Amino acid sequence: MFQVAGEMVRRRSALRHAQVIGPRGPLFPDSQMTAMVAISPLYLPEGFAVVHVDDSVPVVLTWLVPITSGEADVISSAGWKALEQVFVAQDPDLSDPGRPEVALREPGS
């Protein structure tokens, strides 16, 4: 993670929406989470996503959500919207790093 942050500072750029960092192995003890995805802060009011500082410079806040390798693969192959639809349908607690991976395939498919 620190390498990614250092690279962003060097390039003077930020994370893109739905950019995946990893997978790089377990992020937390006893967790399936191996990657993170950068998205808008979902559990907070919409106005929280952008903060204006001196001279009205906008600062876009990003939430790094822990995800599994399988969930990262969905983003890579089908895009963020595909995984977002699964998250909406299954309503996992995205703030819980110990949550199980969402069901990525329908039974029998």
Short mmCIF file of C-alpha atoms in Angstrom, two decimals:
data_model
loop_
_atom_site.label_atom_id
_atom_site.label_comp_id
_atom_site.label_asym_id
_atom_site.label_seq_id
_atom_site.Cartn_x
_atom_site.Cartn_y
_atom_site.Cartn_z
CA MET A 1 0.00 0.00 0.00
CA PHE A 2 2.81 2.42 0.83
CA GLN A 3 4.32 1.87 -2.64
CA VAL A 4 1.02 2.85 -4.23
CA ALA A 5 0.80 6.01 -2.09
CA GLY A 6 4.41 6.92 -2.90
CA GLU A 7 3.78 6.46 -6.61
CA MET A 8 0.69 8.70 -6.45
CA VAL A 9 2.68 11.44 -4.73
CA ARG A 10 5.51 11.14 -7.26
CA ARG A 11 3.07 11.35 -10.20
CA ARG A 12 0.94 13.99 -8.47
CA SER A 13 -2.18 11.95 -9.21
CA ALA A 14 -4.97 10.35 -7.23
CA LEU A 15 -6.74 7.01 -7.28
CA ARG A 16 -9.34 6.66 -10.00
CA HIS A 17 -12.91 5.65 -9.15
CA ALA A 18 -13.08 1.83 -8.96
CA GLN A 19 -9.29 1.48 -9.17
CA VAL A 20 -8.18 -1.78 -7.55
CA ILE A 21 -5.02 -2.00 -5.47
CA GLY A 22 -3.84 -5.60 -5.29
CA PRO A 23 -4.53 -8.43 -4.77
CA ARG A 24 -1.44 -8.74 -2.64
CA GLY A 25 -2.26 -11.44 -0.09
CA PRO A 26 -4.27 -11.21 3.13
CA LEU A 27 -4.74 -7.61 4.30
CA PHE A 28 -6.01 -8.55 7.77
CA PRO A 29 -5.53 -11.60 10.01
CA ASP A 30 -8.17 -14.29 9.45
CA SER A 31 -9.64 -12.37 6.51
CA GLN A 32 -10.32 -13.22 2.86
CA MET A 33 -9.62 -9.61 1.86
CA THR A 34 -6.59 -9.33 -0.44
CA ALA A 35 -7.20 -6.08 -2.33
CA MET A 36 -8.86 -2.67 -2.03
CA VAL A 37 -11.09 -0.75 -4.38
CA ALA A 38 -11.36 3.05 -4.40
CA ILE A 39 -14.97 4.26 -4.39
CA SER A 40 -17.05 7.16 -3.10
CA PRO A 41 -17.85 7.04 0.64
CA LEU A 42 -21.16 5.15 0.38
CA TYR A 43 -22.32 5.20 4.00
CA LEU A 44 -21.98 8.96 4.36
CA PRO A 45 -24.16 11.79 3.02
CA GLU A 46 -23.51 12.61 -0.65
CA GLY A 47 -22.12 16.04 0.25
CA PHE A 48 -19.31 14.34 2.17
CA ALA A 49 -17.63 13.10 -1.03
CA VAL A 50 -16.05 16.48 -1.85
CA VAL A 51 -14.61 19.00 0.58
CA HIS A 52 -13.59 22.50 -0.50
CA VAL A 53 -10.46 23.92 1.11
CA ASP A 54 -8.55 27.16 0.63
CA ASP A 55 -9.63 29.07 -2.46
CA SER A 56 -12.41 26.50 -3.01
CA VAL A 57 -9.97 23.80 -4.12
CA PRO A 58 -12.02 20.59 -4.20
CA VAL A 59 -10.66 17.57 -2.35
CA VAL A 60 -12.41 14.36 -3.41
CA LEU A 61 -12.58 11.85 -0.58
CA THR A 62 -12.13 8.20 -1.46
CA TRP A 63 -13.11 5.14 0.50
CA LEU A 64 -10.74 2.17 0.18
CA VAL A 65 -12.99 -0.87 0.53
CA PRO A 66 -11.34 -4.21 1.29
CA ILE A 67 -12.30 -6.84 -1.31
CA THR A 68 -11.39 -10.44 -2.08
CA SER A 69 -9.35 -11.64 -5.04
CA GLY A 70 -12.56 -12.98 -6.62
CA GLU A 71 -14.26 -9.61 -6.24
CA ALA A 72 -11.20 -7.90 -7.75
CA ASP A 73 -11.42 -10.34 -10.68
CA VAL A 74 -15.03 -9.29 -11.28
CA ILE A 75 -13.95 -5.65 -11.51
CA SER A 76 -11.11 -6.60 -13.85
CA SER A 77 -13.28 -8.69 -16.17
CA ALA A 78 -16.71 -7.04 -16.00
CA GLY A 79 -16.11 -3.61 -14.43
CA TRP A 80 -17.05 -1.94 -11.17
CA LYS A 81 -20.76 -1.74 -12.04
CA ALA A 82 -20.98 -5.56 -12.15
CA LEU A 83 -19.56 -5.91 -8.64
CA GLU A 84 -21.58 -2.95 -7.41
CA GLN A 85 -24.77 -4.72 -8.55
CA VAL A 86 -23.76 -7.82 -6.56
CA PHE A 87 -23.05 -5.65 -3.51
CA VAL A 88 -26.46 -3.97 -3.82
CA ALA A 89 -28.25 -7.33 -4.20
CA GLN A 90 -26.43 -9.06 -1.33
CA ASP A 91 -25.87 -6.02 0.95
CA PRO A 92 -22.60 -7.11 2.61
CA ASP A 93 -21.09 -4.98 5.39
CA LEU A 94 -18.33 -3.36 3.32
CA SER A 95 -16.80 -1.85 6.46
CA ASP A 96 -16.17 -5.35 7.90
CA PRO A 97 -12.74 -6.69 6.84
CA GLY A 98 -13.80 -10.12 8.15
CA ARG A 99 -16.87 -10.39 5.91
CA PRO A 100 -17.13 -13.39 3.60
CA GLU A 101 -16.76 -13.01 -0.15
CA VAL A 102 -20.06 -12.24 -1.87
CA ALA A 103 -21.59 -14.98 -4.03
CA LEU A 104 -20.10 -14.18 -7.42
CA ARG A 105 -21.93 -16.80 -9.49
CA GLU A 106 -25.49 -18.01 -9.39
CA PRO A 107 -25.84 -21.68 -8.43
CA GLY A 108 -25.85 -23.86 -11.53
CA SER A 109 -24.10 -21.30 -13.76
#
